[in-house]
Short mmCIF file of C-alpha atoms and ligand atoms in Angstrom, two decimals:
data_model
loop_
_atom_site.label_atom_id
_atom_site.label_comp_id
_atom_site.label_asym_id
_atom_site.label_seq_id
_atom_site.Cartn_x
_atom_site.Cartn_y
_atom_site.Cartn_z
CA MET A 1272 112.85 89.61 73.90
CA ARG A 1273 113.35 87.42 76.96
CA LEU A 1274 110.97 88.47 79.71
CA LEU A 1275 110.80 87.54 83.39
CA VAL A 1276 107.40 88.24 84.97
CA THR A 1277 107.41 88.12 88.78
CA GLY A 1278 103.99 87.59 90.35
CA GLY A 1279 102.74 86.24 87.00
CA ALA A 1280 100.27 83.85 88.68
CA GLY A 1281 98.35 86.74 90.24
CA PHE A 1282 95.49 88.76 88.74
CA ILE A 1283 97.29 91.42 86.71
CA GLY A 1284 100.41 89.32 86.15
CA SER A 1285 98.50 86.42 84.58
CA ASN A 1286 96.50 88.76 82.35
CA PHE A 1287 99.75 90.47 81.35
CA VAL A 1288 101.38 87.12 80.50
CA ARG A 1289 98.40 86.10 78.34
CA TYR A 1290 98.45 89.53 76.69
CA TRP A 1291 102.21 89.31 76.05
CA CYS A 1292 102.11 85.79 74.58
CA GLU A 1293 99.47 86.96 72.12
CA ALA A 1294 101.02 90.34 71.27
CA HIS A 1295 104.62 89.06 71.08
CA PRO A 1296 104.52 85.36 70.19
CA GLU A 1297 108.21 85.39 69.23
CA ASP A 1298 109.29 86.35 72.79
CA ASN A 1299 110.32 84.01 75.62
CA VAL A 1300 108.35 84.46 78.84
CA VAL A 1301 109.42 83.11 82.23
CA VAL A 1302 107.08 83.47 85.23
CA LEU A 1303 108.45 83.46 88.78
CA ASP A 1304 105.76 83.29 91.46
CA ALA A 1305 105.79 82.31 95.14
CA LEU A 1306 102.20 81.00 94.84
CA THR A 1307 100.91 82.63 98.00
CA TYR A 1308 97.19 82.24 98.72
CA ALA A 1309 96.65 84.88 96.00
CA GLY A 1310 98.73 83.12 93.35
CA CYS A 1311 96.99 80.62 91.12
CA ARG A 1312 98.79 78.43 88.62
CA GLU A 1313 95.47 77.69 86.85
CA SER A 1314 95.25 81.37 85.88
CA LEU A 1315 98.04 80.63 83.39
CA SER A 1316 96.53 77.42 81.98
CA GLU A 1317 95.77 79.01 78.58
CA VAL A 1318 99.47 79.81 78.04
CA GLU A 1319 101.06 76.98 80.02
CA ASP A 1320 102.81 75.52 76.95
CA LYS A 1321 104.17 78.93 75.89
CA ILE A 1322 105.94 79.92 79.13
CA ASP A 1323 108.42 78.61 81.68
CA PHE A 1324 107.02 78.62 85.21
CA ILE A 1325 109.27 78.77 88.26
CA HIS A 1326 107.84 78.45 91.75
CA GLY A 1327 109.94 80.73 93.94
CA ASP A 1328 110.32 83.97 95.88
CA MET A 1329 111.53 87.14 94.14
CA GLY A 1330 113.37 87.92 97.40
CA ASP A 1331 115.60 84.87 96.90
CA LYS A 1332 118.52 86.66 95.28
CA VAL A 1333 120.45 83.48 94.44
CA LEU A 1334 117.42 81.94 92.72
CA VAL A 1335 116.61 85.12 90.79
CA GLU A 1336 120.25 85.51 89.68
CA GLN A 1337 120.19 81.93 88.43
CA VAL A 1338 116.92 82.52 86.53
CA LEU A 1339 118.23 85.75 84.99
CA ARG A 1340 121.41 84.01 83.80
CA GLU A 1341 119.95 80.70 82.64
CA HIS A 1342 117.13 82.33 80.68
CA ARG A 1343 119.30 85.29 79.54
CA ILE A 1344 116.53 87.67 80.64
CA ASP A 1345 116.42 91.14 79.02
CA VAL A 1346 113.42 92.65 80.79
CA VAL A 1347 111.89 91.99 84.21
CA VAL A 1348 108.31 93.09 84.96
CA ASN A 1349 107.52 93.02 88.67
CA PHE A 1350 103.91 92.36 89.68
CA ALA A 1351 104.79 90.30 92.76
CA ALA A 1352 103.29 91.76 95.93
CA GLU A 1353 100.90 91.32 98.78
CA SER A 1354 98.00 93.34 97.43
CA HIS A 1355 94.95 93.19 99.71
CA ASN A 1356 94.44 96.30 101.85
CA SER A 1357 92.20 94.46 104.34
CA LEU A 1358 94.80 91.75 104.99
CA ALA A 1359 97.47 94.43 105.44
CA ILE A 1360 95.51 95.87 108.36
CA ILE A 1361 95.52 92.49 110.08
CA ASP A 1362 99.07 91.45 109.12
CA PRO A 1363 101.17 94.52 108.15
CA GLN A 1364 104.52 92.75 108.65
CA ARG A 1365 103.76 90.38 105.82
CA PHE A 1366 103.28 93.36 103.48
CA PHE A 1367 106.55 95.06 104.38
CA ASN A 1368 108.41 91.72 104.13
CA THR A 1369 107.13 91.05 100.62
CA ASN A 1370 106.66 94.48 99.10
CA VAL A 1371 109.87 95.96 100.49
CA MET A 1372 112.32 93.25 101.55
CA SER A 1373 111.58 90.76 98.75
CA THR A 1374 111.63 93.58 96.19
CA LEU A 1375 115.14 94.37 97.43
CA GLY A 1376 116.20 90.78 96.66
CA LEU A 1377 114.88 91.20 93.12
CA LEU A 1378 116.63 94.56 92.75
CA ASP A 1379 119.95 93.15 93.98
CA ALA A 1380 119.75 90.19 91.61
CA CYS A 1381 118.99 92.49 88.65
CA ARG A 1382 121.84 94.73 89.66
CA SER A 1383 124.39 91.92 89.96
CA VAL A 1384 123.44 90.08 86.73
CA GLY A 1385 122.40 93.14 84.70
CA VAL A 1386 119.12 93.59 82.78
CA ALA A 1387 118.05 95.96 80.02
CA ARG A 1388 115.01 97.05 82.09
CA LEU A 1389 113.30 96.36 85.38
CA HIS A 1390 109.73 97.58 85.16
CA HIS A 1391 108.02 97.92 88.53
CA VAL A 1392 104.22 97.91 88.83
CA SER A 1393 102.80 100.27 91.43
CA THR A 1394 99.54 101.84 92.44
CA CYS A 1395 97.67 105.14 92.72
CA GLU A 1396 97.36 104.38 96.44
CA VAL A 1397 100.88 105.61 97.32
CA TYR A 1398 99.67 109.22 97.13
CA GLY A 1399 97.10 109.05 99.92
CA ASP A 1400 93.51 110.03 99.24
CA LEU A 1401 91.44 112.90 97.83
CA ALA A 1402 88.25 114.47 99.14
CA LEU A 1403 85.17 113.05 97.41
CA ASP A 1404 84.21 116.43 95.99
CA SER A 1405 87.66 117.77 95.05
CA ASN A 1406 88.79 118.57 91.51
CA ASP A 1407 92.33 117.42 92.24
CA SER A 1408 94.20 114.47 90.79
CA PHE A 1409 97.65 112.99 91.40
CA ASN A 1410 100.40 113.55 88.87
CA GLU A 1411 103.85 111.93 88.76
CA ALA A 1412 105.30 114.76 90.90
CA SER A 1413 102.68 114.53 93.67
CA PRO A 1414 104.09 113.79 97.13
CA TYR A 1415 103.75 110.27 98.51
CA ARG A 1416 101.31 110.27 101.48
CA PRO A 1417 100.33 106.61 102.00
CA ARG A 1418 97.79 105.98 104.80
CA THR A 1419 97.55 102.19 105.07
CA PRO A 1420 100.18 99.47 105.57
CA TYR A 1421 99.61 98.19 102.00
CA ASN A 1422 99.99 101.67 100.53
CA ALA A 1423 103.02 102.45 102.69
CA SER A 1424 104.73 99.19 101.71
CA LYS A 1425 104.08 99.92 98.01
CA ALA A 1426 105.39 103.48 98.46
CA ALA A 1427 108.53 102.11 100.12
CA SER A 1428 109.07 99.65 97.27
CA ASP A 1429 108.75 102.47 94.70
CA HIS A 1430 111.38 104.45 96.63
CA ALA A 1431 113.68 101.40 96.74
CA VAL A 1432 113.32 100.86 92.98
CA ARG A 1433 114.07 104.52 92.23
CA SER A 1434 117.05 104.51 94.60
CA TYR A 1435 118.63 101.67 92.58
CA TYR A 1436 118.32 103.81 89.45
CA TYR A 1437 119.94 106.88 91.00
CA THR A 1438 122.56 104.99 93.02
CA TYR A 1439 123.51 102.04 90.82
CA GLY A 1440 122.21 103.07 87.40
CA LEU A 1441 119.77 100.11 87.30
CA PRO A 1442 117.55 100.82 84.25
CA ILE A 1443 114.12 100.96 85.85
CA SER A 1444 110.70 102.32 84.98
CA ILE A 1445 107.56 102.50 87.12
CA THR A 1446 103.84 102.65 86.36
CA ASN A 1447 101.31 103.69 89.00
CA CYS A 1448 97.92 102.39 87.98
CA ALA A 1449 94.29 102.91 88.98
CA ASN A 1450 92.06 100.04 90.21
CA ASN A 1451 92.02 97.15 87.74
CA TYR A 1452 89.09 94.92 86.86
CA GLY A 1453 88.84 91.86 84.63
CA PRO A 1454 88.97 88.05 84.70
CA TYR A 1455 91.15 86.04 87.10
CA GLN A 1456 91.00 88.55 89.99
CA PHE A 1457 91.09 86.88 93.40
CA PRO A 1458 87.52 86.90 94.80
CA GLU A 1459 88.54 88.91 97.89
CA LYS A 1460 88.63 92.11 95.77
CA VAL A 1461 85.48 94.17 95.43
CA ILE A 1462 84.30 93.40 91.86
CA PRO A 1463 84.76 89.60 91.97
CA LEU A 1464 83.54 89.56 95.60
CA PHE A 1465 80.31 91.33 94.63
CA ALA A 1466 79.88 89.28 91.44
CA THR A 1467 80.47 85.88 93.07
CA ASN A 1468 78.31 86.73 96.12
CA ALA A 1469 75.50 87.96 93.90
CA LEU A 1470 75.69 84.78 91.80
CA ASP A 1471 75.11 82.78 95.01
CA ASP A 1472 72.42 85.17 96.36
CA LEU A 1473 74.73 86.08 99.24
CA PRO A 1474 74.91 89.60 100.77
CA LEU A 1475 77.22 92.12 99.09
CA PRO A 1476 79.22 93.64 102.00
CA LEU A 1477 79.46 97.41 101.40
CA TYR A 1478 81.66 99.29 103.82
CA SER A 1479 79.71 102.10 105.47
CA SER A 1480 81.87 104.48 103.39
CA LYS A 1481 79.91 103.29 100.36
CA ASP A 1482 80.29 106.63 98.59
CA ASN A 1483 84.07 106.17 98.38
CA LYS A 1484 85.13 106.22 94.77
CA ARG A 1485 87.74 104.41 92.71
CA GLU A 1486 89.05 105.03 89.21
CA TRP A 1487 88.58 101.83 87.16
CA ILE A 1488 90.68 100.44 84.34
CA HIS A 1489 90.40 97.17 82.42
CA VAL A 1490 93.38 94.96 83.19
CA LEU A 1491 94.24 94.64 79.48
CA ASP A 1492 94.43 98.43 79.09
CA HIS A 1493 96.95 98.29 81.94
CA ALA A 1494 98.90 95.46 80.27
CA ARG A 1495 99.13 97.46 77.02
CA ALA A 1496 100.34 100.52 78.92
CA ILE A 1497 103.19 98.52 80.49
CA ASP A 1498 104.10 97.14 77.05
CA MET A 1499 104.33 100.72 75.70
CA VAL A 1500 106.47 101.86 78.65
CA ILE A 1501 108.87 98.93 78.18
CA ASP A 1502 109.03 99.67 74.45
CA ASN A 1503 109.29 103.45 74.41
CA GLY A 1504 109.24 104.77 77.97
CA GLU A 1505 112.29 106.59 79.32
CA VAL A 1506 114.53 104.76 81.75
CA GLY A 1507 114.17 106.19 85.27
CA GLU A 1508 110.70 107.60 84.53
CA THR A 1509 107.32 107.03 86.16
CA TYR A 1510 104.05 106.96 84.21
CA HIS A 1511 100.51 107.10 85.56
CA VAL A 1512 97.94 104.79 83.99
CA GLY A 1513 94.33 105.84 84.54
CA THR A 1514 91.01 106.29 82.75
CA GLU A 1515 89.28 109.13 84.70
CA LEU A 1516 86.31 106.72 84.96
CA GLU A 1517 85.14 106.83 88.60
CA ARG A 1518 82.50 104.73 90.33
CA SER A 1519 81.48 104.68 93.98
CA VAL A 1520 81.35 101.34 95.77
CA GLU A 1521 77.55 101.52 95.86
CA GLU A 1522 77.34 102.35 92.14
CA LEU A 1523 79.51 99.29 91.45
CA ALA A 1524 77.24 97.08 93.56
CA ASP A 1525 74.15 98.44 91.73
CA GLN A 1526 75.74 97.88 88.32
CA ILE A 1527 76.74 94.29 89.15
CA LEU A 1528 73.32 93.44 90.62
CA SER A 1529 71.64 94.85 87.54
CA ILE A 1530 73.91 92.85 85.16
CA LEU A 1531 73.00 89.65 87.06
CA ASN A 1532 69.36 90.65 87.52
CA LYS A 1533 69.61 90.30 91.31
CA PRO A 1534 67.73 92.39 93.95
CA SER A 1535 69.28 95.49 95.56
CA SER A 1536 68.29 93.98 98.94
CA LEU A 1537 71.53 91.96 98.69
CA LYS A 1538 73.46 95.17 99.49
CA THR A 1539 74.48 94.99 103.17
CA ILE A 1540 76.31 97.74 105.04
CA VAL A 1541 79.27 96.54 107.16
CA PRO A 1542 81.61 98.51 109.48
CA ASP A 1543 84.23 100.54 107.66
CA ARG A 1544 87.89 99.57 107.42
CA PRO A 1545 90.35 101.78 109.35
CA SER A 1546 92.09 104.52 107.29
CA HIS A 1547 89.90 103.68 104.32
CA ASP A 1548 90.92 106.05 101.51
CA ARG A 1549 88.04 108.06 100.10
CA ARG A 1550 89.14 108.55 96.54
CA TYR A 1551 92.12 108.41 94.15
CA LEU A 1552 92.32 109.95 90.69
CA LEU A 1553 95.36 109.84 88.46
CA ASP A 1554 96.42 112.47 85.96
CA SER A 1555 97.67 110.20 83.16
CA SER A 1556 98.39 112.92 80.60
CA LYS A 1557 102.11 112.04 80.61
CA ILE A 1558 101.72 108.50 79.20
CA ARG A 1559 99.01 109.70 76.81
CA GLY A 1560 101.16 112.56 75.48
CA ALA A 1561 104.57 110.87 75.49
CA LEU A 1562 103.64 107.33 74.41
CA GLY A 1563 100.20 107.70 72.80
CA TRP A 1564 98.53 105.29 75.24
CA GLU A 1565 94.73 105.57 75.65
CA PRO A 1566 92.32 103.16 77.36
CA ILE A 1567 90.18 101.30 74.82
CA TYR A 1568 87.80 99.30 77.05
CA ASP A 1569 84.37 100.78 77.76
CA PHE A 1570 83.53 100.35 81.45
CA GLN A 1571 79.92 99.13 81.09
CA SER A 1572 80.70 96.45 78.49
CA GLY A 1573 84.03 95.59 80.18
CA LEU A 1574 82.21 95.08 83.49
CA GLU A 1575 79.47 93.02 81.84
CA ASP A 1576 82.11 90.75 80.23
CA THR A 1577 83.92 90.46 83.54
CA VAL A 1578 80.80 89.55 85.53
CA ARG A 1579 79.87 87.00 82.85
CA TRP A 1580 83.39 85.55 83.12
CA TYR A 1581 82.85 84.91 86.86
CA ARG A 1582 79.44 83.42 86.09
CA ASP A 1583 81.04 81.03 83.57
CA ASN A 1584 84.18 80.18 85.57
CA ARG A 1585 82.92 79.01 88.93
CA ALA A 1586 85.48 76.17 88.93
CA TRP A 1587 88.25 78.81 88.97
CA TRP A 1588 86.97 80.99 91.82
CA GLU A 1589 85.15 78.61 94.16
CA PRO A 1590 88.32 76.99 95.61
CA LEU A 1591 89.99 80.41 95.91
CA LYS A 1592 87.09 81.89 97.84
CA LYS A 1593 87.53 79.18 100.47
CA ARG A 1594 91.16 80.16 101.02
CA ALA A 1595 90.62 83.96 101.25
CA PRO A 1596 92.30 84.99 104.53
CA VAL A 1597 89.95 87.91 105.34
CA ASP A 1598 86.22 87.71 105.88
CA GLU A 1599 84.85 91.09 104.74
CA SER A 1600 81.37 90.53 106.10
CA GLY A 1601 80.71 92.57 109.14
CA VAL A 1602 83.30 91.50 111.75
CA LEU A 1603 84.50 94.53 113.70
CA TRP A 1604 88.09 95.42 112.76
CA SER A 1605 89.03 95.99 116.39
CA GLU A 1606 88.10 92.36 117.18
CA ARG A 1607 90.15 90.82 114.40
CA LYS A 1608 93.18 88.81 115.37
CA SER A 1609 96.54 89.04 113.63
N1 NAD B 2535 94.79 95.05 91.52
C1 NAD B 2535 94.83 96.36 91.29
O1 NAD B 2535 93.79 96.99 91.08
C2 NAD B 2535 96.15 97.08 91.25
C3 NAD B 2535 96.18 98.44 90.88
C4 NAD B 2535 97.41 99.08 90.79
C5 NAD B 2535 98.58 98.39 91.07
N2 NAD B 2535 98.53 97.09 91.46
C6 NAD B 2535 99.79 96.39 91.72
O2 NAD B 2535 99.95 95.42 90.70
C7 NAD B 2535 100.65 94.29 91.20
C8 NAD B 2535 99.84 93.03 90.97
O3 NAD B 2535 98.59 93.16 91.64
P1 NAD B 2535 97.51 91.99 91.59
O4 NAD B 2535 96.20 92.60 91.86
O5 NAD B 2535 97.72 91.17 90.39
O6 NAD B 2535 97.97 91.15 92.88
P2 NAD B 2535 97.69 89.63 93.26
O7 NAD B 2535 97.65 89.60 94.75
O8 NAD B 2535 96.54 89.10 92.49
O9 NAD B 2535 98.99 88.85 92.75
C9 NAD B 2535 100.23 88.95 93.37
C10 NAD B 2535 101.07 87.75 92.93
O10 NAD B 2535 102.37 87.89 93.50
C11 NAD B 2535 102.79 86.62 93.99
N3 NAD B 2535 103.79 86.86 95.04
C12 NAD B 2535 103.60 87.38 96.28
N4 NAD B 2535 104.77 87.46 96.93
C13 NAD B 2535 105.74 87.01 96.09
C14 NAD B 2535 107.13 86.86 96.18
N5 NAD B 2535 107.80 87.22 97.29
N6 NAD B 2535 107.81 86.37 95.12
C15 NAD B 2535 107.14 85.99 93.99
N7 NAD B 2535 105.80 86.10 93.85
C16 NAD B 2535 105.11 86.60 94.88
C17 NAD B 2535 101.50 85.97 94.49
O11 NAD B 2535 101.65 84.56 94.60
C18 NAD B 2535 100.52 86.40 93.41
O12 NAD B 2535 100.53 85.48 92.33
C19 NAD B 2535 100.90 94.58 92.69
O13 NAD B 2535 102.19 95.10 92.82
C20 NAD B 2535 99.88 95.64 93.03
O14 NAD B 2535 100.32 96.45 94.08
C21 NAD B 2535 97.34 96.42 91.56
#
């Protein structure tokens, strides 16, 4: 198979590329990435000699058409996005430009050249949030009720992708996934932020909504789910990928501090982010029943391995931390400049 991975220098994309090169060594993999502040070429260093890397924007239709033709691409997997909720509050335009308008460029290129599949990677966050004590979960038929600019831009991109299936017959599939953890995640996101701060004895900034919960999945369980959807998933279908494993932000902080043997006094409450979703939980019975996917990573040992990875790979995250565009530590949101 000839695969184009957009956003392959990001967190999930780079883990997916490493996973794919190992699981399918006979395949050709091309990565297209705009290398925004969140993209990191070094995240692909282990597979550099096995892939073709192209520095470019998925919204550049002419470039993407050329890549699809020259590399005779069969399948496109789209991870490219602006992905940080906090940055979206400060700079929403950037999120709609990338997640909606650039996705349209990719869709148009796929439509004009023709591909066997465009798989689009989405999030549980398009559905809005759940009460902390509810027994509900989101299934693939749940209505989209996004509440933040990031979530709304991801919802819009899902709608655009589906519209190209219904209108032009573009063979698409979509996965909406829970919160991922693992190596190579940009240190603005909560698990690497807490781990790297704790390693340096810096405060762990917990939003005042510290009881908010997230459903956690190891990034390689996500990668395997996408592989199974590309292989056996129905064209035009959406599949949820979740574990039902929930942790509150404070529980996460406690677990990370305990793994690193650091004091709980590092936990520091900071003002909450506007429209901060309380909780998401995915009903992933469809992918489990139809494709036989199950998560295999245990959260405690997966988190321990992940925290150890950040401990052992300071050279990877230290330069990234300096270029993080949002400071999460205690500045009032109303005072932040765009
Ligand atoms: N991280 C999670 O927990 C999670 C959960 C569910 C879904 N998702 C989705 O998975 C995808 C990947 O998330 P991530 O956490 O790896 O994000 P990330 O921010 O780590 O990586 C995004 C990558 O996309 C690249 N990019 C941005 N704009 C581009 C453009 N116009 N053209 C080409 N490349 C571009 C960036 O340079 C970066 O390498 C996103 O669509 C995100 O919404 C993430």
